[in-house]
CSV table of C-alpha atoms in Angstrom, one decimal:
chain,number,residue,atom,x,y,z
A,1163,MET,CA,84.0,109.7,72.4
A,1164,THR,CA,84.3,107.8,69.1
A,1165,PRO,CA,82.7,109.2,66.0
A,1166,ILE,CA,80.0,106.5,66.1
A,1167,GLU,CA,79.1,107.5,69.7
A,1168,ILE,CA,78.9,111.2,68.7
A,1169,GLY,CA,76.8,110.3,65.7
A,1170,LEU,CA,74.3,108.3,67.8
A,1171,ILE,CA,74.0,111.0,70.4
A,1172,SER,CA,73.5,113.6,67.6
A,1173,VAL,CA,70.6,111.5,66.1
A,1174,ILE,CA,69.0,111.3,69.6
A,1175,ALA,CA,69.6,115.0,70.2
A,1176,ILE,CA,67.9,115.9,66.9
A,1177,VAL,CA,64.8,113.8,67.6
A,1178,PHE,CA,64.6,115.3,71.1
A,1179,LEU,CA,65.0,118.9,69.9
A,1180,ILE,CA,62.3,118.5,67.2
A,1181,TYR,CA,59.9,117.0,69.6
A,1182,ALA,CA,60.7,119.8,72.0
A,1183,GLY,CA,59.5,122.3,69.4
A,1184,VAL,CA,62.8,123.4,67.8
A,1185,TYR,CA,62.4,124.2,64.0
A,1186,ILE,CA,63.4,121.0,62.1
A,1187,PRO,CA,66.1,122.5,59.9
A,1188,ILE,CA,67.7,124.3,62.8
A,1189,ALA,CA,67.8,121.1,64.9
A,1190,LEU,CA,69.2,119.1,62.0
A,1191,GLY,CA,71.7,121.8,60.9
A,1192,VAL,CA,73.1,123.0,64.3
A,1193,VAL,CA,73.5,119.5,65.8
A,1194,SER,CA,75.1,118.1,62.6
A,1195,PHE,CA,77.5,121.1,62.4
A,1196,VAL,CA,78.6,120.8,66.0
A,1197,SER,CA,78.9,117.0,65.6
A,1198,ILE,CA,81.2,117.3,62.6
A,1199,TRP,CA,83.2,119.9,64.5
A,1200,LEU,CA,83.6,117.6,67.5
A,1201,MET,CA,84.4,114.5,65.4
A,1202,ARG,CA,87.1,116.1,63.4
A,1203,ASP,CA,88.1,118.8,65.9
A,1204,ASN,CA,88.1,121.2,62.9
A,1205,PHE,CA,85.8,124.2,62.8
A,1206,THR,CA,86.9,125.1,59.3
A,1207,LEU,CA,85.9,121.6,57.9
A,1208,ALA,CA,82.4,121.9,59.5
A,1209,LEU,CA,82.0,125.3,58.0
A,1210,ASN,CA,83.2,124.2,54.5
A,1211,LEU,CA,80.8,121.2,54.6
A,1212,LEU,CA,77.9,123.6,55.5
A,1213,LYS,CA,78.9,125.8,52.5
A,1214,ILE,CA,78.8,122.8,50.2
A,1215,ALA,CA,75.4,121.7,51.5
A,1216,VAL,CA,73.9,125.1,50.9
A,1217,GLY,CA,75.5,125.3,47.4
A,1218,ASP,CA,74.3,121.9,46.4
A,1219,SER,CA,70.7,122.6,47.5
A,1220,ALA,CA,70.4,126.0,45.9
A,1221,MET,CA,72.1,125.0,42.6
A,1222,GLU,CA,70.1,121.8,42.0
A,1223,TYR,CA,68.1,122.1,38.7
A,1224,SER,CA,65.3,119.8,39.8
A,1225,PHE,CA,64.8,121.9,42.9
A,1226,ALA,CA,62.7,124.2,40.6
A,1227,THR,CA,59.9,121.6,40.8
A,1228,ILE,CA,59.1,122.7,44.4
A,1229,PRO,CA,58.0,126.3,43.7
A,1230,LEU,CA,56.3,125.4,40.4
A,1231,PHE,CA,54.2,122.6,41.9
A,1232,THR,CA,53.5,124.5,45.0
A,1233,PHE,CA,52.2,127.5,43.0
A,1234,MET,CA,50.1,125.2,40.9
A,1235,GLY,CA,48.5,123.6,44.0
A,1236,LEU,CA,47.7,127.0,45.6
A,1237,ILE,CA,46.1,128.3,42.4
A,1238,VAL,CA,44.0,125.1,42.0
A,1239,SER,CA,42.9,125.3,45.6
A,1240,LYS,CA,41.9,129.0,45.2
A,1241,ALA,CA,40.1,128.3,41.9
A,1242,GLY,CA,37.7,126.0,43.7
A,1243,LEU,CA,38.5,122.8,41.7
A,1244,GLY,CA,38.4,120.6,44.8
A,1245,ARG,CA,34.8,121.6,45.6
A,1246,ASP,CA,33.8,121.0,41.9
A,1247,ILE,CA,35.2,117.5,41.9
A,1248,TYR,CA,33.5,116.8,45.2
A,1249,GLU,CA,30.1,117.8,43.9
A,1250,VAL,CA,30.4,115.5,40.9
A,1251,MET,CA,31.6,112.6,43.0
A,1252,THR,CA,28.8,113.2,45.6
A,1253,MET,CA,26.2,113.1,42.9
A,1254,ARG,CA,27.4,109.6,41.8
A,1255,PHE,CA,27.8,108.0,45.2
A,1256,ARG,CA,25.0,109.6,47.3
A,1257,LYS,CA,22.6,106.6,47.0
A,1258,VAL,CA,25.2,104.2,48.4
A,1259,LYS,CA,25.6,103.5,52.1
A,1260,GLY,CA,28.6,105.6,53.1
A,1261,GLY,CA,28.5,107.1,49.6
A,1262,ILE,CA,29.5,110.6,50.6
A,1263,GLY,CA,32.5,109.1,52.4
A,1264,MET,CA,33.4,107.3,49.1
A,1265,ALA,CA,32.9,110.6,47.2
A,1266,THR,CA,35.2,112.3,49.6
A,1267,VAL,CA,37.9,109.7,49.0
A,1268,GLY,CA,37.5,110.0,45.2
A,1269,ALA,CA,37.5,113.8,45.2
A,1270,ASN,CA,40.6,113.8,47.5
A,1271,ALA,CA,42.4,111.4,45.1
A,1272,VAL,CA,41.7,113.7,42.1
A,1273,PHE,CA,42.5,116.8,44.1
A,1274,ALA,CA,45.8,115.3,45.3
A,1275,ALA,CA,46.9,114.9,41.6
A,1276,VAL,CA,46.9,118.6,41.2
A,1277,THR,CA,47.9,119.9,44.7
A,1278,GLY,CA,50.3,117.4,46.3
A,1279,SER,CA,49.5,118.6,49.8
A,1280,SER,CA,47.8,116.6,52.6
A,1281,ILE,CA,47.3,119.8,54.6
A,1282,ALA,CA,45.5,121.6,51.7
A,1283,SER,CA,43.3,118.5,51.1
A,1284,ALA,CA,42.4,118.2,54.8
A,1285,SER,CA,41.5,121.9,55.0
A,1286,VAL,CA,39.4,122.0,51.8
A,1287,PHE,CA,37.4,118.8,52.4
A,1288,THR,CA,36.9,119.6,56.1
A,1289,LYS,CA,34.9,122.7,55.0
A,1290,VAL,CA,33.2,121.0,52.1
A,1291,SER,CA,32.5,117.4,53.1
A,1292,VAL,CA,32.2,117.2,56.9
A,1293,PRO,CA,29.2,119.6,57.3
A,1294,GLN,CA,27.3,117.8,54.5
A,1295,MET,CA,27.9,114.4,56.1
A,1296,ILE,CA,26.8,115.6,59.5
A,1297,ALA,CA,23.7,117.2,58.0
A,1298,GLN,CA,22.8,113.7,56.6
A,1299,ASP,CA,23.2,112.1,60.0
A,1300,TYR,CA,26.6,110.5,59.4
A,1301,ASN,CA,28.5,109.6,62.6
A,1302,PRO,CA,30.8,112.7,63.2
A,1303,ARG,CA,33.8,110.4,63.9
A,1304,PHE,CA,33.3,108.7,60.6
A,1305,ALA,CA,32.9,112.0,58.8
A,1306,VAL,CA,36.2,113.5,60.1
A,1307,GLY,CA,38.0,110.1,59.9
A,1308,VAL,CA,37.2,109.9,56.1
A,1309,VAL,CA,38.6,113.4,55.5
A,1310,ALA,CA,41.7,112.6,57.7
A,1311,GLY,CA,42.4,109.3,56.0
A,1312,SER,CA,41.9,110.4,52.4
A,1313,SER,CA,43.9,113.7,53.0
A,1314,VAL,CA,47.1,111.6,53.1
A,1315,LEU,CA,46.6,110.8,49.4
A,1316,GLY,CA,48.0,114.3,48.8
A,1317,MET,CA,51.5,113.1,49.9
A,1318,ILE,CA,51.5,109.9,47.9
A,1319,ILE,CA,49.7,110.7,44.6
A,1320,PRO,CA,52.0,112.9,42.5
A,1321,PRO,CA,52.9,115.8,42.5
A,1322,SER,CA,53.9,115.3,46.2
A,1323,ALA,CA,56.2,117.4,48.3
A,1324,MET,CA,57.3,114.4,50.3
A,1325,LEU,CA,58.3,112.5,47.1
A,1326,ILE,CA,60.3,115.6,46.0
A,1327,ILE,CA,62.1,115.8,49.4
A,1328,TYR,CA,62.9,112.0,49.3
A,1329,SER,CA,64.2,112.4,45.7
A,1330,PHE,CA,66.7,115.0,46.9
A,1331,VAL,CA,67.8,113.0,50.0
A,1332,ALA,CA,68.2,109.8,48.0
A,1333,GLU,CA,69.5,111.5,44.8
A,1334,GLN,CA,66.7,110.0,42.6
A,1335,SER,CA,64.8,111.4,39.7
A,1336,VAL,CA,61.8,113.4,40.7
A,1337,GLY,CA,59.9,112.3,37.6
A,1338,ASP,CA,60.6,108.6,38.4
A,1339,MET,CA,59.3,109.2,42.0
A,1340,PHE,CA,56.2,110.8,40.7
A,1341,LEU,CA,55.4,107.9,38.3
A,1342,ALA,CA,56.1,105.4,41.1
A,1343,GLY,CA,53.5,107.0,43.3
A,1344,VAL,CA,50.6,106.7,40.8
A,1345,ILE,CA,49.7,103.0,41.3
A,1346,PRO,CA,50.2,103.0,45.2
A,1347,GLY,CA,48.1,106.2,45.4
A,1348,ILE,CA,45.3,104.7,43.4
A,1349,MET,CA,45.6,101.4,45.4
A,1350,LEU,CA,45.2,103.3,48.6
A,1351,ALA,CA,42.2,105.3,47.4
A,1352,VAL,CA,40.5,102.0,46.2
A,1353,ALA,CA,41.3,100.4,49.5
A,1354,TYR,CA,39.7,103.3,51.4
A,1355,VAL,CA,36.5,103.0,49.2
A,1356,GLY,CA,36.4,99.2,49.9
A,1357,ALA,CA,36.9,99.8,53.6
A,1358,ILE,CA,34.0,102.3,53.7
A,1359,TRP,CA,31.8,99.8,51.9
A,1360,ALA,CA,32.7,97.1,54.4
A,1361,MET,CA,32.1,99.4,57.3
A,1362,GLY,CA,28.7,100.3,55.9
A,1363,CYS,CA,27.8,96.6,55.7
A,1364,TYR,CA,29.3,95.3,59.0
A,1365,THR,CA,29.5,98.4,61.3
A,1366,PRO,CA,26.6,100.6,60.1
A,1367,ASN,CA,26.4,102.4,63.4
A,1368,PHE,CA,30.0,103.7,63.0
A,1369,VAL,CA,29.2,105.0,59.6
A,1370,GLY,CA,25.6,106.3,60.2
A,1371,GLY,CA,24.0,108.4,57.5
A,1372,ARG,CA,20.9,108.0,55.4
A,1373,VAL,CA,20.6,107.2,51.7
A,1374,VAL,CA,19.3,110.1,49.6
A,1375,GLU,CA,16.8,109.1,47.0
A,1376,ASP,CA,15.9,112.4,45.5
A,1377,THR,CA,19.4,113.3,44.1
A,1378,GLU,CA,19.4,116.0,41.6
A,1379,TRP,CA,21.6,114.9,38.6
A,1380,MET,CA,23.8,117.4,36.8
A,1381,ASN,CA,23.6,117.7,33.1
A,1382,PRO,CA,26.6,116.6,30.9
A,1383,GLY,CA,27.6,120.3,30.4
A,1384,GLU,CA,27.8,120.9,34.2
A,1385,ILE,CA,29.8,117.8,34.7
A,1386,ALA,CA,32.2,118.7,32.0
A,1387,SER,CA,32.7,122.2,33.3
A,1388,LYS,CA,33.5,120.9,36.8
A,1389,THR,CA,35.8,118.0,35.8
A,1390,LEU,CA,37.6,118.9,32.5
A,1391,PRO,CA,39.9,121.6,34.0
A,1392,THR,CA,41.2,119.1,36.7
A,1393,VAL,CA,41.4,116.2,34.2
A,1394,GLY,CA,43.3,118.5,31.8
A,1395,LEU,CA,45.8,119.5,34.4
A,1396,ILE,CA,46.4,115.9,35.4
A,1397,ILE,CA,46.9,114.9,31.7
A,1398,ILE,CA,49.4,117.7,31.1
A,1399,VAL,CA,51.5,117.1,34.3
A,1400,LEU,CA,51.5,113.3,34.7
A,1401,GLY,CA,51.0,112.6,31.0
A,1402,GLY,CA,53.8,114.8,30.0
A,1403,ILE,CA,56.2,113.1,32.5
A,1404,TYR,CA,55.0,109.6,31.6
A,1405,THR,CA,55.4,110.1,27.8
A,1406,GLY,CA,58.8,111.8,28.3
A,1407,TRP,CA,57.7,114.9,26.5
A,1408,LEU,CA,58.2,117.0,29.7
A,1409,THR,CA,60.7,116.8,32.5
A,1410,ALA,CA,59.4,117.1,36.0
A,1411,VAL,CA,60.5,120.8,36.0
A,1412,GLU,CA,58.8,121.5,32.7
A,1413,ALA,CA,55.7,119.7,33.8
A,1414,GLY,CA,55.5,121.8,36.9
A,1415,ALA,CA,55.9,125.0,34.8
A,1416,ALA,CA,53.2,123.9,32.3
A,1417,GLY,CA,50.9,122.9,35.1
A,1418,ALA,CA,51.4,126.2,36.9
A,1419,MET,CA,50.6,128.1,33.7
A,1420,VAL,CA,47.5,126.1,32.9
A,1421,ALA,CA,46.3,126.4,36.5
A,1422,LEU,CA,46.7,130.2,36.3
A,1423,ILE,CA,44.8,130.3,33.0
A,1424,ILE,CA,41.9,128.2,34.5
A,1425,ALA,CA,41.7,130.5,37.6
A,1426,LEU,CA,41.6,133.6,35.3
A,1427,VAL,CA,38.9,132.1,33.0
A,1428,ARG,CA,36.8,131.1,36.0
A,1429,ARG,CA,37.3,134.6,37.5
A,1430,SER,CA,38.4,133.1,40.8
A,1431,MET,CA,41.6,135.1,41.0
A,1432,ASP,CA,42.3,138.8,41.3
A,1433,ALA,CA,45.5,140.7,41.8
A,1434,ARG,CA,45.4,140.3,45.6
A,1435,THR,CA,44.8,136.6,45.4
A,1436,PHE,CA,47.6,136.2,42.9
A,1437,TRP,CA,50.0,138.1,45.1
A,1438,ASP,CA,49.0,136.0,48.2
A,1439,ALA,CA,49.7,132.8,46.2
A,1440,LEU,CA,53.1,134.1,45.2
A,1441,LEU,CA,54.0,135.0,48.7
A,1442,GLU,CA,52.8,131.7,50.1
A,1443,THR,CA,54.8,129.8,47.4
A,1444,GLY,CA,57.9,131.7,48.4
A,1445,HIS,CA,57.4,130.9,52.1
A,1446,ILE,CA,56.8,127.2,51.4
A,1447,THR,CA,59.7,127.0,48.9
A,1448,ALA,CA,62.1,128.7,51.4
A,1449,ALA,CA,61.1,126.3,54.2
A,1450,ILE,CA,61.6,123.2,52.0
A,1451,LEU,CA,65.0,124.5,50.7
A,1452,PHE,CA,66.0,125.1,54.3
A,1453,LEU,CA,65.0,121.5,55.1
A,1454,ILE,CA,67.0,120.1,52.2
A,1455,THR,CA,70.1,122.1,53.1
A,1456,ALA,CA,69.9,120.8,56.7
A,1457,ALA,CA,69.3,117.2,55.5
A,1458,SER,CA,72.4,117.6,53.3
A,1459,ILE,CA,74.7,118.5,56.2
A,1460,TYR,CA,73.1,115.8,58.3
A,1461,SER,CA,73.8,113.2,55.7
A,1462,ARG,CA,77.5,114.3,55.7
A,1463,MET,CA,77.6,114.1,59.4
A,1464,LEU,CA,76.3,110.5,59.4
A,1465,GLY,CA,78.8,109.6,56.7
A,1466,LEU,CA,81.7,110.9,58.8
A,1467,ALA,CA,80.4,109.2,61.9
A,1468,GLY,CA,80.1,105.9,60.0
A,1469,LEU,CA,76.6,105.2,61.4
A,1470,PRO,CA,75.1,103.9,58.1
A,1471,ASN,CA,77.9,101.4,57.6
A,1472,GLN,CA,77.8,100.4,61.2
A,1473,LEU,CA,74.0,99.7,60.9
A,1474,GLN,CA,74.6,97.8,57.7
A,1475,ASP,CA,77.3,95.6,59.3
A,1476,LEU,CA,75.1,95.0,62.4
A,1477,LEU,CA,72.1,93.8,60.3
A,1478,ALA,CA,74.4,91.8,58.0
A,1479,GLY,CA,76.1,90.1,61.0
A,1480,SER,CA,72.7,89.1,62.4
A,1481,GLU,CA,71.8,87.5,59.1
A,1482,ALA,CA,68.4,89.2,59.2
A,1483,SER,CA,65.9,88.3,56.5
A,1484,PHE,CA,64.5,90.8,54.0
A,1485,TRP,CA,61.1,90.9,55.9
A,1486,ALA,CA,62.8,91.2,59.3
A,1487,ILE,CA,64.7,94.3,58.0
A,1488,MET,CA,61.6,95.8,56.4
A,1489,LEU,CA,59.5,95.1,59.6
A,1490,LEU,CA,62.2,96.9,61.7
A,1491,TYR,CA,62.1,99.8,59.2
A,1492,VAL,CA,58.3,100.1,59.3
A,1493,LEU,CA,58.1,99.8,63.1
A,1494,LEU,CA,60.8,102.6,63.4
A,1495,MET,CA,58.7,104.9,61.1
A,1496,LEU,CA,55.5,104.1,62.9
A,1497,PHE,CA,57.2,104.9,66.2
A,1498,LEU,CA,58.7,108.2,64.9
A,1499,GLY,CA,55.3,109.0,63.4
A,1500,THR,CA,53.9,109.4,66.9
A,1501,LEU,CA,56.5,112.1,67.6
A,1502,LEU,CA,57.5,113.8,64.4
A,1503,ASP,CA,56.0,115.0,61.1
A,1504,THR,CA,56.6,113.2,57.8
A,1505,ALA,CA,59.4,115.5,56.5
A,1506,SER,CA,61.4,115.0,59.7
A,1507,ILE,CA,61.0,111.2,59.5
A,1508,ILE,CA,62.2,111.1,55.9
A,1509,LEU,CA,65.2,113.4,56.7
A,1510,ILE,CA,66.3,111.5,59.8
A,1511,VAL,CA,65.7,107.9,58.8
A,1512,VAL,CA,66.5,107.7,55.0
A,1513,PRO,CA,70.2,108.8,55.3
A,1514,LEU,CA,70.6,106.1,57.9
A,1515,PHE,CA,69.0,103.2,55.9
A,1516,LEU,CA,69.9,104.3,52.4
A,1517,PRO,CA,73.4,102.5,52.3
A,1518,LEU,CA,71.7,99.3,53.7
A,1519,ALA,CA,69.0,99.5,50.9
A,1520,GLU,CA,71.7,99.8,48.3
A,1521,ALA,CA,73.8,97.0,49.8
A,1522,LEU,CA,70.7,94.7,49.6
A,1523,ASP,CA,70.1,95.7,45.9
A,1524,MET,CA,66.7,97.3,46.8
A,1525,SER,CA,65.3,99.7,44.3
A,1526,LEU,CA,65.7,103.2,45.8
A,1527,ILE,CA,62.5,104.3,44.0
A,1528,TRP,CA,60.5,101.5,45.6
A,1529,PHE,CA,62.2,102.2,48.9
A,1530,GLY,CA,61.1,105.8,48.6
A,1531,ILE,CA,57.4,104.8,48.1
A,1532,ILE,CA,57.6,102.5,51.2
A,1533,THR,CA,59.2,105.3,53.2
A,1534,VAL,CA,56.6,107.9,52.3
A,1535,VAL,CA,53.6,105.6,52.8
A,1536,GLY,CA,55.0,104.4,56.1
A,1537,ALA,CA,55.8,108.0,57.3
A,1538,GLU,CA,52.3,109.2,56.2
A,1539,ILE,CA,50.6,106.8,58.6
A,1540,GLY,CA,52.0,109.2,61.3
A,1541,LEU,CA,49.7,111.9,60.0
A,1542,LEU,CA,46.8,109.9,61.4
A,1543,THR,CA,48.3,108.7,64.7
A,1544,PRO,CA,48.5,110.6,68.1
A,1545,PRO,CA,50.0,112.6,69.6
A,1546,LEU,CA,51.3,114.5,66.5
A,1547,GLY,CA,48.8,113.5,63.7
A,1548,ILE,CA,49.1,116.8,61.7
A,1549,SER,CA,46.2,116.1,59.4
A,1550,CYS,CA,44.0,115.5,62.5
A,1551,PHE,CA,45.0,118.7,64.1
A,1552,VAL,CA,44.4,120.6,60.8
A,1553,ILE,CA,40.9,119.1,60.6
A,1554,LYS,CA,40.1,120.0,64.2
A,1555,SER,CA,41.3,123.6,63.8
A,1556,THR,CA,39.5,124.0,60.5
A,1557,LEU,CA,36.3,122.5,61.7
A,1558,ASN,CA,36.0,124.8,64.7
A,1559,ASP,CA,33.1,122.7,66.1
A,1560,ASP,CA,33.1,122.0,69.8
A,1561,ARG,CA,30.9,119.0,69.3
A,1562,ILE,CA,33.7,117.1,67.7
A,1563,SER,CA,36.8,116.7,69.8
A,1564,LEU,CA,40.4,115.9,68.8
A,1565,LYS,CA,39.9,112.4,70.2
A,1566,ASP,CA,36.9,112.0,67.8
A,1567,VAL,CA,39.2,112.9,64.9
A,1568,PHE,CA,41.9,110.4,65.9
A,1569,MET,CA,39.4,107.6,66.6
A,1570,GLY,CA,37.7,108.2,63.2
A,1571,ALA,CA,41.1,108.1,61.4
A,1572,LEU,CA,42.2,104.9,63.1
A,1573,PRO,CA,40.5,102.5,60.7
A,1574,PHE,CA,42.1,104.3,57.7
A,1575,ALA,CA,45.5,104.2,59.3
A,1576,PHE,CA,45.0,100.4,59.6
A,1577,VAL,CA,44.1,100.3,55.9
A,1578,MET,CA,47.3,102.2,55.1
A,1579,LEU,CA,49.3,99.7,57.0
A,1580,ILE,CA,47.8,96.8,55.0
A,1581,VAL,CA,48.5,98.6,51.7
A,1582,LEU,CA,52.1,99.3,52.9
A,1583,PHE,CA,52.7,95.5,53.4
A,1584,ILE,CA,51.3,94.7,50.0
A,1585,LEU,CA,53.7,97.3,48.4
A,1586,ILE,CA,56.6,95.7,50.3
A,1587,GLU,CA,55.7,92.2,49.1
A,1588,PHE,CA,55.1,93.3,45.5
A,1589,PRO,CA,57.7,96.0,44.5
A,1590,ILE,CA,56.4,95.8,40.8
A,1591,LEU,CA,53.3,97.8,42.0
A,1592,SER,CA,55.6,100.8,42.6
A,1593,LEU,CA,57.9,100.3,39.6
A,1594,ALA,CA,55.5,99.3,36.8
A,1595,LEU,CA,55.2,102.7,35.2
A,1596,ILE,CA,58.9,103.6,35.2
């Protein structure tokens, strides 16, 4: 077999193994290692490339952002900041049709700016928001759909683990990727609120719910105590990066320290909770490092096989337009989103299309935002919509089936798709803050 044939078979084998349940880094690493060995008939070369991949991943300075932002997100979650923001948002939106859904979106957007995890957002707001919406006669499908849809904001609004993974694969600045995610994240949150308003006007039966007239308003002191800690964290992390006062690593360190101080002041953390947060940070960091190492050896395998250049020549020979190429890219991500999680999609697809993006003079920062938004739609689509599974398992309510969660999330997946095409048409929306 030629190197290109071996490369194509390896990509198919990786997708098959991941879908069959093999741990993603193992599927990427083992298949890539064996493919290099077969292509060059040289076991030593494959072993040396594996050593280089491990060394590059472990020695990368910007890799320190992962444990720092992960630790910050865990501390913030344990400190109860998500619930506080939700209570303030609910007070403001409760008198509007679908208002609690809008409050959930707003709280998720703010929570995403200090956690960076869709899974954490889905878990927190399933416990906080869904029971309250059901108690006020909202349609259960709408209630879980709002949480599922808005939870993906955690992977788009910085700090985001997926933006960090993309930055390593594409060799881009983590700080630039974070800044590029701000406007698209806000756009998506606003689009969700607009969609909820439209659903409340034109499909009131899908939304359900009743308007609460006797809302108890918080005094300014209560509002400040519930919002200022989160706002302060956002200003320190994103403000520090945007002004250039802090690098992404320094912003992560500062954010983690401030989050820890907030948790101690609020007395929401004891020694056991702190130790659990450290252990979980270690587990998540090790898993992501393993992913990045496997992605590194996979990229080298693709380079040796010549697949990216072959794909570039194929599309160039067909004289495909910009929109034709982007449509193909989006369709590929949507298809893989029905089978794989977001990290797998990024690790498999980006190394294939990166040379083509560079050849067409596309901004790799903008390309990263398109990739993450496109891949995140997969979190809401069956059969492997991870956010939907998290919501179902967290809810533990037999009255709401997994089908209900997926059907509720469907309108929000459609909104994401519209926002994605707007971002493709207007790259300045992703690059304005850089």
